[in-house]
């Protein structure tokens, strides 16, 4: 499927958010400093997201070209999972004064 399915409710929410952002951008064009700060903040989030998408795409493309995807094998642990020469500790409440 090329595009995921969206409900009409999701489309209305998205349209409402875009309308509020457009209203704030209009205030920023008129010279309101608080609106300019919000527009700069939202724009920086959009640029950050776009850079993430770009770098993820580059890594995914590199992995497909080199064929190294899916070949990760974890290294063995530093300590063995089962130690056979360990004795259990004596946890009895007996002290040297009791004997």
Coordinates of N, CA and C in Angstrom, one line a residue:
X1 N 0.8 -1.2 0.0 CA 0.0 0.0 0.0 C 0.9 1.2 0.0
X2 N 0.6 2.1 -0.9 CA 1.5 3.3 -1.1 C 1.2 4.3 0.0
X3 N 0.0 4.6 0.4 CA -0.3 5.5 1.4 C -1.1 4.8 2.5
X4 N -0.8 5.1 3.8 CA -1.6 4.4 4.8 C -3.0 5.0 4.9
X5 N -3.9 4.3 5.5 CA -5.3 4.8 5.6 C -5.4 5.7 6.8
X6 N -6.1 6.8 6.5 CA -6.3 7.8 7.6 C -7.8 8.0 7.7
X7 N -8.3 8.2 9.0 CA -9.7 8.5 9.2 C -10.0 9.9 8.9
X8 N -11.2 10.3 8.8 CA -11.6 11.7 8.5 C -11.3 12.5 9.8
X9 N -11.4 11.9 10.9 CA -11.0 12.6 12.2 C -9.6 13.0 12.2
X10 N -8.7 12.1 11.7 CA -7.3 12.5 11.7 C -7.0 13.6 10.7
X11 N -7.7 13.6 9.6 CA -7.6 14.7 8.6 C -8.1 16.0 9.2
X12 N -9.2 16.0 9.9 CA -9.7 17.2 10.5 C -8.7 17.7 11.6
X13 N -8.1 16.8 12.4 CA -7.1 17.3 13.4 C -5.9 17.9 12.7
X14 N -5.4 17.3 11.7 CA -4.3 17.8 11.0 C -4.6 19.2 10.3
X15 N -5.8 19.3 9.7 CA -6.2 20.6 9.1 C -6.3 21.7 10.2
X16 N -6.8 21.3 11.4 CA -6.9 22.3 12.5 C -5.5 22.7 12.9
X17 N -4.5 21.8 13.0 CA -3.2 22.2 13.4 C -2.5 23.1 12.4
X18 N -2.7 22.7 11.1 CA -2.2 23.5 10.0 C -2.8 24.9 10.0
X19 N -4.1 25.0 10.3 CA -4.7 26.3 10.4 C -4.2 27.2 11.5
X20 N -3.9 26.6 12.7 CA -3.4 27.3 13.8 C -2.0 27.8 13.5
X21 N -1.2 26.9 12.9 CA 0.2 27.3 12.5 C 0.1 28.4 11.4
X22 N -0.8 28.4 10.5 CA -0.9 29.4 9.5 C -1.4 30.8 10.2
X23 N -2.2 30.7 11.1 CA -2.7 31.9 11.9 C -1.5 32.5 12.6
X24 N -0.7 31.7 13.2 CA 0.5 32.2 14.0 C 1.5 32.7 13.0
X25 N 1.7 32.1 11.8 CA 2.6 32.6 10.8 C 2.1 34.0 10.3
X26 N 0.8 34.1 10.2 CA 0.3 35.4 9.7 C 0.6 36.5 10.8
X27 N 0.5 36.2 12.0 CA 0.8 37.1 13.1 C 2.3 37.5 13.0
X28 N 3.1 36.5 12.7 CA 4.6 36.7 12.6 C 4.9 37.6 11.5
X29 N 4.2 37.5 10.4 CA 4.4 38.4 9.2 C 4.1 39.8 9.6
X30 N 3.1 40.0 10.4 CA 2.7 41.3 10.9 C 3.6 41.9 11.9
X31 N 4.6 41.2 12.4 CA 5.6 41.8 13.3 C 5.5 41.3 14.7
X32 N 4.6 40.4 15.1 CA 4.5 40.0 16.5 C 5.7 39.1 16.8
X33 N 6.5 39.4 17.8 CA 7.7 38.7 18.2 C 7.4 37.3 18.7
X34 N 6.3 37.2 19.5 CA 6.0 35.8 20.1 C 5.7 34.9 18.9
X35 N 5.0 35.4 17.9 CA 4.6 34.5 16.8 C 5.8 34.1 16.0
X36 N 6.7 35.1 15.8 CA 8.0 34.8 15.1 C 8.7 33.7 15.8
X37 N 8.8 33.8 17.1 CA 9.5 32.8 17.9 C 8.9 31.4 17.7
X38 N 7.6 31.3 17.7 CA 6.9 30.0 17.5 C 7.1 29.5 16.1
X39 N 7.1 30.4 15.1 CA 7.3 29.9 13.7 C 8.7 29.4 13.6
X40 N 9.7 30.1 14.2 CA 11.1 29.6 14.1 C 11.2 28.3 14.8
X41 N 10.5 28.1 16.0 CA 10.6 26.8 16.7 C 10.0 25.7 15.9
X42 N 8.8 25.9 15.3 CA 8.2 24.9 14.5 C 9.0 24.6 13.2
X43 N 9.6 25.6 12.7 CA 10.5 25.4 11.5 C 11.7 24.7 11.8
X44 N 12.3 24.9 13.0 CA 13.5 24.1 13.4 C 13.1 22.7 13.7
X45 N 11.9 22.4 14.2 CA 11.5 21.0 14.4 C 11.3 20.3 13.0
X46 N 10.8 21.1 12.0 CA 10.6 20.5 10.7 C 12.0 20.2 10.0
X47 N 12.9 21.1 10.2 CA 14.3 20.9 9.6 C 14.9 19.7 10.3
X48 N 14.8 19.6 11.6 CA 15.4 18.5 12.4 C 14.8 17.2 11.9
X49 N 13.5 17.1 11.7 CA 12.8 15.9 11.2 C 13.3 15.6 9.8
X50 N 13.4 16.6 9.0 CA 13.9 16.4 7.6 C 15.3 15.8 7.6
X51 N 16.1 16.3 8.4 CA 17.5 15.8 8.5 C 17.5 14.4 9.0
X52 N 16.7 14.0 9.9 CA 16.5 12.7 10.4 C 16.1 11.8 9.2
X53 N 15.1 12.2 8.5 CA 14.7 11.4 7.3 C 15.8 11.2 6.3
X54 N 16.5 12.3 6.1 CA 17.6 12.3 5.1 C 18.7 11.3 5.5
X55 N 19.1 11.4 6.8 CA 20.2 10.5 7.2 C 19.7 9.1 7.3
X56 N 18.5 8.8 7.7 CA 18.0 7.5 7.8 C 17.9 6.9 6.4
X57 N 17.5 7.7 5.4 CA 17.5 7.2 4.0 C 18.9 6.9 3.5
X58 N 19.9 7.7 3.9 CA 21.2 7.5 3.4 C 21.8 6.2 4.0
X59 N 21.5 5.9 5.3 CA 22.0 4.7 5.9 C 21.2 3.5 5.4
X60 N 19.9 3.6 5.1 CA 19.2 2.5 4.5 C 19.7 2.2 3.1
X61 N 20.0 3.2 2.3 CA 20.5 3.0 1.0 C 21.9 2.4 1.1
X62 N 22.7 2.9 1.9 CA 24.1 2.3 2.1 C 24.0 0.8 2.5
X63 N 23.1 0.5 3.4 CA 22.9 -0.9 3.8 C 22.4 -1.8 2.7
X64 N 21.6 -1.2 1.9 CA 21.1 -2.0 0.7 C 22.2 -2.2 -0.3
X65 N 23.0 -1.2 -0.5 CA 24.0 -1.3 -1.6 C 25.1 -2.2 -1.1
X66 N 25.5 -2.1 0.1 CA 26.6 -3.0 0.6 C 26.2 -4.3 1.0
X67 N 24.9 -4.5 1.3 CA 24.4 -5.8 1.7 C 24.7 -6.3 3.1
X68 N 24.9 -5.3 4.0 CA 25.3 -5.7 5.4 C 24.1 -5.7 6.3
X69 N 22.9 -5.5 5.8 CA 21.7 -5.5 6.7 C 21.4 -6.9 7.1
X70 N 21.1 -7.0 8.4 CA 20.7 -8.3 8.9 C 21.8 -9.3 9.2
X71 N 23.0 -8.8 9.3 CA 24.1 -9.7 9.5 C 24.8 -9.4 10.9
X72 N 24.1 -8.7 11.7 CA 24.7 -8.4 13.0 C 24.6 -9.6 13.9
X73 N 25.8 -9.9 14.5 CA 25.9 -11.0 15.5 C 26.5 -10.4 16.7
X74 N 25.8 -10.5 17.8 CA 26.3 -10.0 19.1 C 27.5 -10.7 19.5
X75 N 28.5 -10.0 20.1 CA 29.7 -10.6 20.6 C 29.3 -11.4 21.9
X76 N 30.1 -12.5 22.2 CA 29.9 -13.2 23.4 C 30.1 -12.3 24.6
X77 N 29.4 -12.7 25.7 CA 29.5 -11.9 26.9 C 30.9 -12.0 27.5
X78 N 31.3 -11.0 28.3 CA 32.6 -11.1 28.9 C 32.7 -12.2 30.0
X79 N 31.6 -12.3 30.7 CA 31.5 -13.3 31.7 C 30.7 -14.5 31.2
X80 N 31.1 -15.7 31.5 CA 30.3 -16.9 31.0 C 28.9 -16.9 31.7
X81 N 27.9 -17.4 31.0 CA 26.6 -17.4 31.6 C 26.4 -18.4 32.8
X82 N 27.2 -19.5 32.8 CA 27.1 -20.5 33.8 C 28.5 -20.8 34.3
X83 N 28.7 -20.6 35.6 CA 30.0 -20.9 36.2 C 29.9 -22.2 37.0
X84 N 30.6 -23.2 36.7 CA 30.5 -24.5 37.4 C 31.3 -24.6 38.6
X85 N 32.4 -23.8 38.8 CA 33.3 -23.9 39.9 C 33.0 -23.0 41.1
X86 N 31.8 -22.4 41.2 CA 31.4 -21.5 42.2 C 30.6 -22.2 43.3
X87 N 31.1 -22.0 44.5 CA 30.4 -22.7 45.7 C 29.4 -21.6 46.2
X88 N 28.3 -22.1 46.7 CA 27.3 -21.2 47.3 C 27.8 -20.7 48.6
X89 N 27.5 -19.5 49.0 CA 27.9 -18.8 50.2 C 27.2 -19.4 51.4
X90 N 27.8 -19.5 52.5 CA 27.2 -20.0 53.8 C 26.5 -18.8 54.4
X91 N 25.2 -18.9 54.4 CA 24.4 -17.8 54.9 C 23.7 -18.1 56.2
X92 N 24.2 -19.1 56.9 CA 23.6 -19.5 58.2 C 23.8 -18.5 59.2
X93 N 22.9 -18.3 60.1 CA 23.1 -17.2 61.2 C 24.1 -17.6 62.3
X94 N 24.7 -18.7 62.2 CA 25.6 -19.2 63.2 C 26.9 -18.4 63.2
X95 N 27.3 -17.9 64.4 CA 28.5 -17.1 64.5 C 29.5 -17.9 65.3
X96 N 30.7 -17.4 65.5 CA 31.7 -18.1 66.3 C 31.3 -18.1 67.8
X97 N 30.5 -17.2 68.2 CA 30.1 -17.2 69.6 C 29.1 -18.3 69.9
X98 N 28.3 -18.8 68.9 CA 27.3 -19.8 69.2 C 27.9 -21.2 69.3
X99 N 29.1 -21.5 68.8 CA 29.6 -22.8 68.9 C 30.3 -23.2 70.1

